[in-house]
PDB file of C-alpha atoms in Angstrom:
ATOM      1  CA  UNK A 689       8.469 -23.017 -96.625  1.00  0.00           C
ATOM      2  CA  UNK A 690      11.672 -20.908 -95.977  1.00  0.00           C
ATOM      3  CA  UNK A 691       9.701 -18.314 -94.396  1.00  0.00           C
ATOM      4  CA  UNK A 692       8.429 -20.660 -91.467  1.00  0.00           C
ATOM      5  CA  UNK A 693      11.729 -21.771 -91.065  1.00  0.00           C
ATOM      6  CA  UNK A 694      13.272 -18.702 -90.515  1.00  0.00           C
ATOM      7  CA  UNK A 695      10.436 -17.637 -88.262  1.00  0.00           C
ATOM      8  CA  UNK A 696      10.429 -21.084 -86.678  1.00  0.00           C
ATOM      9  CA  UNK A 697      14.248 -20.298 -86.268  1.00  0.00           C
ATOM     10  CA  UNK A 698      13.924 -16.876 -84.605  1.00  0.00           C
ATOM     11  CA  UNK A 699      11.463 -17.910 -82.245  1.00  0.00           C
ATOM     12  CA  UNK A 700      14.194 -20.580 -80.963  1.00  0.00           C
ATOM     13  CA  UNK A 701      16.870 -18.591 -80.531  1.00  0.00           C
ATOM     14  CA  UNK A 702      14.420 -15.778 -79.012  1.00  0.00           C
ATOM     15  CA  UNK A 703      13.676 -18.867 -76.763  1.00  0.00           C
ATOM     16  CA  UNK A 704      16.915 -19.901 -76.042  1.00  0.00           C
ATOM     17  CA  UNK A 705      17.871 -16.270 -75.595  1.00  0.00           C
ATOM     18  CA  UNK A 706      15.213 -15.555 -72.423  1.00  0.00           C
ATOM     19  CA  UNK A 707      15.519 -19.087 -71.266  1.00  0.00           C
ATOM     20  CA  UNK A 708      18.675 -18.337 -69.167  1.00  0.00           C
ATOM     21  CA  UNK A 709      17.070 -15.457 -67.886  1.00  0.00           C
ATOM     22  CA  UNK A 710      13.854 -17.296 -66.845  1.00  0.00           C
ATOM     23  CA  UNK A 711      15.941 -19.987 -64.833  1.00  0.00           C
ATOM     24  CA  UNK A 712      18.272 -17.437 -63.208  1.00  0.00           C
ATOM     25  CA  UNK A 713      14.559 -16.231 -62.057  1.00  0.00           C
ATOM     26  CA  UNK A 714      13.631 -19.430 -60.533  1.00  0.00           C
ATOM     27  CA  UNK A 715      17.076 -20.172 -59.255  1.00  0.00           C
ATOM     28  CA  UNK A 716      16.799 -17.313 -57.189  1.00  0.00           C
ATOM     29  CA  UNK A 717      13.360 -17.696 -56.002  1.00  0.00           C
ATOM     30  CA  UNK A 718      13.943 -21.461 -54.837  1.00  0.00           C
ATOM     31  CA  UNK A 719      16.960 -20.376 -51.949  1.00  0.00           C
ATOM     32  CA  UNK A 720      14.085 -18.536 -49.919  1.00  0.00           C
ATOM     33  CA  UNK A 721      11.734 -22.672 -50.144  1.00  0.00           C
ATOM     34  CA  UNK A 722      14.722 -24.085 -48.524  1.00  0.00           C
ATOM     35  CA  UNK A 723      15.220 -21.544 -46.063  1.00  0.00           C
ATOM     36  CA  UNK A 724      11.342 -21.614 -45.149  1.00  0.00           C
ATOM     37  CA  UNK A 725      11.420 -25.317 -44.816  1.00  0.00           C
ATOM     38  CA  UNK A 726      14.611 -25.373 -42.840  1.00  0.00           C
ATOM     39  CA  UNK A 727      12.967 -22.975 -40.460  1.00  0.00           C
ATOM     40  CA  UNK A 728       9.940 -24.538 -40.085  1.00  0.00           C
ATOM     41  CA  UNK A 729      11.619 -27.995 -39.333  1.00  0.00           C
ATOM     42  CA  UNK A 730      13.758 -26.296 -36.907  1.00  0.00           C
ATOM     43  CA  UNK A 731      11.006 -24.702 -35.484  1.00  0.00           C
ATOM     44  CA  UNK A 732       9.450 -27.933 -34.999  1.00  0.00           C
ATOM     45  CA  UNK A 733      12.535 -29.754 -33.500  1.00  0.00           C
ATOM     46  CA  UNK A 734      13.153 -26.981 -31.146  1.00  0.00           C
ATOM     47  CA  UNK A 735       9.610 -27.846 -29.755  1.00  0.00           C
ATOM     48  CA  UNK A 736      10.357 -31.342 -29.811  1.00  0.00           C
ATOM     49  CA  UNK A 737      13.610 -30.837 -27.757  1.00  0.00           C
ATOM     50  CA  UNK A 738      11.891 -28.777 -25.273  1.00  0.00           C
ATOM     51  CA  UNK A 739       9.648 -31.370 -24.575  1.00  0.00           C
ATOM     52  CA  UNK A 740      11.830 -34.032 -24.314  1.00  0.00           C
ATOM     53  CA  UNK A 741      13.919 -31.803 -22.071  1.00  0.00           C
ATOM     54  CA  UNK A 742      10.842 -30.922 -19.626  1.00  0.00           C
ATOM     55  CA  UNK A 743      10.351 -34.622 -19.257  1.00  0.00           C
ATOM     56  CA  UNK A 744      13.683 -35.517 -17.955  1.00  0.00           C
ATOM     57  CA  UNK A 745      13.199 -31.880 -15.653  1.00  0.00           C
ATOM     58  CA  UNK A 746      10.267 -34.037 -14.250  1.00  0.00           C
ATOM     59  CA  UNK A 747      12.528 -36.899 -13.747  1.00  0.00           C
ATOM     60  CA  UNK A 748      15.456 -35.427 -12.102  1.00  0.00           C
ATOM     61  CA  UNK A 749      12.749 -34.252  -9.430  1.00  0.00           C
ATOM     62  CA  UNK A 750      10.184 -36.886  -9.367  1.00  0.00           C
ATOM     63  CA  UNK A 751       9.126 -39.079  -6.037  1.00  0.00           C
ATOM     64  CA  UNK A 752      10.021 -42.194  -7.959  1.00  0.00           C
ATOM     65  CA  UNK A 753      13.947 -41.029  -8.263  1.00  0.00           C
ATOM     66  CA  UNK A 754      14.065 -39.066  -5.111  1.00  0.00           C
ATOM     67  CA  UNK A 755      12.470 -42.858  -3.225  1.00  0.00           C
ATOM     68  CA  UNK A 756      15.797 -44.534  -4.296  1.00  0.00           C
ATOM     69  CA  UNK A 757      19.163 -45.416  -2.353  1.00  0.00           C
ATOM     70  CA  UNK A 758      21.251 -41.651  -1.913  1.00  0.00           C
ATOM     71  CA  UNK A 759      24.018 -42.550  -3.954  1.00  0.00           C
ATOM     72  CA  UNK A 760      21.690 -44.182  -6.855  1.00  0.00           C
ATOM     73  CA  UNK A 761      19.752 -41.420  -6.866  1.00  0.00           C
ATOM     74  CA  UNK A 762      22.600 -38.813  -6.982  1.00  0.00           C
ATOM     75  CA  UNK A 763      24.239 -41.311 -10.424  1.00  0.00           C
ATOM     76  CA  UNK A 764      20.540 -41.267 -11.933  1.00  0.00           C
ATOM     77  CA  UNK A 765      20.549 -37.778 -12.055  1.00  0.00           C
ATOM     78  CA  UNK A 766      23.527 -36.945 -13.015  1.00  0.00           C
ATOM     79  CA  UNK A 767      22.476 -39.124 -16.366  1.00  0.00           C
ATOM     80  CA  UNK A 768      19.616 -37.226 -16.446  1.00  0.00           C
ATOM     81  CA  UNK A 769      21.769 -34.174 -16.446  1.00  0.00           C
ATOM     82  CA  UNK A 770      24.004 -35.343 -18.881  1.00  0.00           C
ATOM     83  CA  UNK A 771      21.009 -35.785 -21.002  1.00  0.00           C
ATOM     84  CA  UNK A 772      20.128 -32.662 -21.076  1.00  0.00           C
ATOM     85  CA  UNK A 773      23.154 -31.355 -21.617  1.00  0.00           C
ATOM     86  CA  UNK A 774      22.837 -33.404 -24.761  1.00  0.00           C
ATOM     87  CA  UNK A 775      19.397 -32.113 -26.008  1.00  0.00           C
ATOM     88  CA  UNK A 776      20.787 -28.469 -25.060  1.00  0.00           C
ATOM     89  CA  UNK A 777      23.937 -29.415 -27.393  1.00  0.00           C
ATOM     90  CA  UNK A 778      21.290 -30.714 -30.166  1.00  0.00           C
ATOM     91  CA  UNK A 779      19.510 -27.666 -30.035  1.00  0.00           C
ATOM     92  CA  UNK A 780      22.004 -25.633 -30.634  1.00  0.00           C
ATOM     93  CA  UNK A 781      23.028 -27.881 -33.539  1.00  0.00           C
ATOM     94  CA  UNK A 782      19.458 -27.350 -34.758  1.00  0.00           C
ATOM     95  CA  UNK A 783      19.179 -23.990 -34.216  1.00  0.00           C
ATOM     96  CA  UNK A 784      22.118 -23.664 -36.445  1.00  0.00           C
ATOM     97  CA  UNK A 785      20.769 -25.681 -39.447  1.00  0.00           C
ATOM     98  CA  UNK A 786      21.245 -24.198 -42.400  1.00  0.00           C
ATOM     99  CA  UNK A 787      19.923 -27.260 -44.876  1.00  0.00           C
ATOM    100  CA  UNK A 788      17.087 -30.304 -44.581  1.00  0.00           C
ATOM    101  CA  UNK A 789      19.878 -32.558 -44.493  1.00  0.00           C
ATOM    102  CA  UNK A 790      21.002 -31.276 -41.229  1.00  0.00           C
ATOM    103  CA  UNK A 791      17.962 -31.211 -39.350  1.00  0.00           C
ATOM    104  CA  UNK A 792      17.075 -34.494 -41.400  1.00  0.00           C
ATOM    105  CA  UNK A 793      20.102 -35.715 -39.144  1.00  0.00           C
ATOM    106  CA  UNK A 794      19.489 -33.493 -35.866  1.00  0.00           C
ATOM    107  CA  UNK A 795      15.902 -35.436 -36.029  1.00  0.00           C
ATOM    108  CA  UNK A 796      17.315 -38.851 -36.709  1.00  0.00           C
ATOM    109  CA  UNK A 797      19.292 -38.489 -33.666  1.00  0.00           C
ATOM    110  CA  UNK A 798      15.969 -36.936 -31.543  1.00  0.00           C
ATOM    111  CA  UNK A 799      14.552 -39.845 -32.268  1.00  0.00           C
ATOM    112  CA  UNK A 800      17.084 -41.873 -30.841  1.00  0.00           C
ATOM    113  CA  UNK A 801      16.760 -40.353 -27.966  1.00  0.00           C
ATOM    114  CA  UNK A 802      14.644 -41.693 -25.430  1.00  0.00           C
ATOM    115  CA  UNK A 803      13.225 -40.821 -22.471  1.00  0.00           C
ATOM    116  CA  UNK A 804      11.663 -43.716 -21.074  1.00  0.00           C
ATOM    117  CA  UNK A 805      15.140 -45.172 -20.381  1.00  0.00           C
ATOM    118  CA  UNK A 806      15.414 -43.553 -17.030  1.00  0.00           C
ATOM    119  CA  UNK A 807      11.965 -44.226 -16.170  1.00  0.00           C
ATOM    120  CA  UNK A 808      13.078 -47.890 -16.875  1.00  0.00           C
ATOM    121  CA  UNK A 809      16.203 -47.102 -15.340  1.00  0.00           C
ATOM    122  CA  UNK A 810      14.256 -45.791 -11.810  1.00  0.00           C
ATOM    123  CA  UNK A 811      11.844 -49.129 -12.456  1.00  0.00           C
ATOM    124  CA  UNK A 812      15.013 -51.857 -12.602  1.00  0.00           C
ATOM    125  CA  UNK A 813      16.767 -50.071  -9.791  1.00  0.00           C
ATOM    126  CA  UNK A 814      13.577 -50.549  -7.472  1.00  0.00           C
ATOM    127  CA  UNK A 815      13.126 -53.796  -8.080  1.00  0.00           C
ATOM    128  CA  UNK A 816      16.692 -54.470  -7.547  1.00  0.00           C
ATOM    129  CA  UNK A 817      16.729 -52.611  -4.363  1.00  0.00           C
ATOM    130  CA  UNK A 818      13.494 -55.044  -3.304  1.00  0.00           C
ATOM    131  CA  UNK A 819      15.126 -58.190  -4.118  1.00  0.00           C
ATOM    132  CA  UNK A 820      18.531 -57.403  -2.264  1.00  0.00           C
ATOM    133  CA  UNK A 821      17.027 -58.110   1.264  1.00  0.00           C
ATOM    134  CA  UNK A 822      15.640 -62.072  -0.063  1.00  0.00           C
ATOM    135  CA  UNK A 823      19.029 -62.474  -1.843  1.00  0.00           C
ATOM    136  CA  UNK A 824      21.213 -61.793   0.894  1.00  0.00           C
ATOM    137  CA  UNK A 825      21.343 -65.589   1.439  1.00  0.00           C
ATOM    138  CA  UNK A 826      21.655 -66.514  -2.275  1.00  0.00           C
ATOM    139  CA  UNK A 827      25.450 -65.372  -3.875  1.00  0.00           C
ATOM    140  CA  UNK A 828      24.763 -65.678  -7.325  1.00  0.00           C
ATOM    141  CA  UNK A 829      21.355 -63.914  -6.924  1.00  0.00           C
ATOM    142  CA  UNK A 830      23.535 -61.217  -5.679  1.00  0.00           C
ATOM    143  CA  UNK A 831      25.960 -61.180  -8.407  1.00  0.00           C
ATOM    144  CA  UNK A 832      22.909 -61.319 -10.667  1.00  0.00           C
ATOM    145  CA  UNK A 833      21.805 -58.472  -8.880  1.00  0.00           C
ATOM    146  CA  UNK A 834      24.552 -55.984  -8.701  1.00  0.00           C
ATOM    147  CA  UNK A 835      25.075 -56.616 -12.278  1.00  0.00           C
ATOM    148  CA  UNK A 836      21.707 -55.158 -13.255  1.00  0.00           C
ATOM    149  CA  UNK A 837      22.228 -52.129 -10.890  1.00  0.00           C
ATOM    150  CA  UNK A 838      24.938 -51.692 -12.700  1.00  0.00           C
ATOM    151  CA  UNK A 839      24.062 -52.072 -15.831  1.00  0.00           C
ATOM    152  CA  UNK A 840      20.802 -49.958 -15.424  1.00  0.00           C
ATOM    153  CA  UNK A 841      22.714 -46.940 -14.068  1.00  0.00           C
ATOM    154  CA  UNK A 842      24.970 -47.424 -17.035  1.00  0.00           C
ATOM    155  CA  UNK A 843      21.854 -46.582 -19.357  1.00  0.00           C
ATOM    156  CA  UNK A 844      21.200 -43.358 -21.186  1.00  0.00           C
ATOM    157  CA  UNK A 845      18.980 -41.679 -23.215  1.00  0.00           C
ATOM    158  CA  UNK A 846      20.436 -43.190 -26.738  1.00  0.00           C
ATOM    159  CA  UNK A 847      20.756 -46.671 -25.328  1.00  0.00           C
ATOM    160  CA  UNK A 848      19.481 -49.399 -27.196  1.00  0.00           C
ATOM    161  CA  UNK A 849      16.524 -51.765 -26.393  1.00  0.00           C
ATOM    162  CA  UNK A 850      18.812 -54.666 -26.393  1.00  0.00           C
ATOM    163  CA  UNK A 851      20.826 -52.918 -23.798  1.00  0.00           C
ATOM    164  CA  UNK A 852      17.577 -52.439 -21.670  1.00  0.00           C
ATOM    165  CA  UNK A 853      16.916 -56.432 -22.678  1.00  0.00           C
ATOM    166  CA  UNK A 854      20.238 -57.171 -20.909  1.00  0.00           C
ATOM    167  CA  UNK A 855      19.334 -55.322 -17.752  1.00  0.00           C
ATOM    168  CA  UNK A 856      16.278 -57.350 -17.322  1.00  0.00           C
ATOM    169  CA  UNK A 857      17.984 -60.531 -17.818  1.00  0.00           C
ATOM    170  CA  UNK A 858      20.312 -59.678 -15.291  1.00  0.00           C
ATOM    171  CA  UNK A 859      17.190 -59.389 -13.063  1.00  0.00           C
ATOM    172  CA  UNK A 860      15.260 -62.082 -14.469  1.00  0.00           C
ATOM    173  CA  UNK A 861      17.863 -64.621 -13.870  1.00  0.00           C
ATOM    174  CA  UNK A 862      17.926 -63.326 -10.097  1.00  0.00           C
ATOM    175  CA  UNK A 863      14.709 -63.937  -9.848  1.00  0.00           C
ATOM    176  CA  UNK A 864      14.927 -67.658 -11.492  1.00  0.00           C
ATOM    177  CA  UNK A 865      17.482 -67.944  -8.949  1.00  0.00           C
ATOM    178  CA  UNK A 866      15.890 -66.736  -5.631  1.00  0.00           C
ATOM    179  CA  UNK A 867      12.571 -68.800  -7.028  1.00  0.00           C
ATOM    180  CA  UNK A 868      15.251 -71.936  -7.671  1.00  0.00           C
ATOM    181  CA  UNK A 869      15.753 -71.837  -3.574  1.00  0.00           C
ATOM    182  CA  UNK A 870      12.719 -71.079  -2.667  1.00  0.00           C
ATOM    183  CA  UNK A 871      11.391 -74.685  -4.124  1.00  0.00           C
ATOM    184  CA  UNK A 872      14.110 -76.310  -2.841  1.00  0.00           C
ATOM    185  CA  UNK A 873      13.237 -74.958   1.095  1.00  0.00           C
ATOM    186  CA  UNK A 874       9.890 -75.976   0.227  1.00  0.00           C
ATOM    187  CA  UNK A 875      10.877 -79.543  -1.013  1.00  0.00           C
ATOM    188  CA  UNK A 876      13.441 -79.961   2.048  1.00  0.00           C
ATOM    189  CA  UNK A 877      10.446 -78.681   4.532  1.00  0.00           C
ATOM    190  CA  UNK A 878       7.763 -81.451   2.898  1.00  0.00           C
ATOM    191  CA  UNK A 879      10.624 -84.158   2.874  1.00  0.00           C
TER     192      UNK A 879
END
């Protein structure tokens, strides 16, 4: 009975002996998983900024932006400039990830980023610039109406969908309001 205790005993502290040196071995090995991982992601992001970044290229130069009023058009691209300025600035931030936690946050804040605001942007501004001709008789339409140009040119790539929601109200409720007097022509006409 003493004997297997003393070789039950010797084994353990053998054990407990290598055991530091067997974790030392892993702890080393793990830094290059990371480092993989962290390249990969940033790899990926990279690609994903580049993309995002070609898009607004496309916007900046597209017929539907170059069709708008001079000075609209010169303030849309400037925030398409601005943009991506931003994604250039993000990239580098990526590029310089050294951890998953920051391009766990560099890809948080891609996502945020959207693109389709200034095709929303170009689509609000149009319709605004349609509707300015019918509400030249109608002063709150035109209040209504210079309030959504200027909200929409106040958009950006990180704006929120309740800011775009507030853009088309502003529209919306020009709309209501050039409909409003066009039923009451049409009831004064019949009358």
């Amino acid at each position: 009975m003493n004997r297997n205790r003393r070789i039950t005993a010797t084994l353990l502290a053998t054990a407990a002996l290598a055991a530091p040196s067997a974790l030392a071995s892993t702890a080393e090995a793990r830094p290059d998983k990371p480092a993989k991982t962290v390249k990969s992601q940033s790899k990926q992001l990279l690609k994903d900024i580049a993309g995002k970044d070609k898009r607004l290229a496309r916007m900046a130069t597209s017929n539907a932006v170059e069709g708008l009023a001079d000075d609209t058009e010169a303030e849309v691209v400037a925030n398409v400039t601005d943009a991506r300025t931003a994604l250039a600035d993000l990239a580098t931030t990526v590029e310089a990830a050294d951890s998953t936690v920051d391009t766990r946050a560099a890809r948080k804040e891609l996502r945020s980023f959207r693109v389709e605001n200034f095709r929303i942007v170009v689509n609000v501004v149009k319709k605004v610039e349609r509707l300015e001709e019918a509400a030249a008789a109608d002063p709150e339409a035109v209040v209504h109406l210079a309030a959504a140009e200027a909200a929409a040119l106040e958009i950006t790539a990180t704006s929120t969908k309740a800011d775009i929601r507030a853009v088309r109200a502003h529209v919306q409720a020009a709309q209501a309001e050039l409909e409003g007097d066009t039923e009451t022509e049409t009831e004064g006409a019949t009358a």
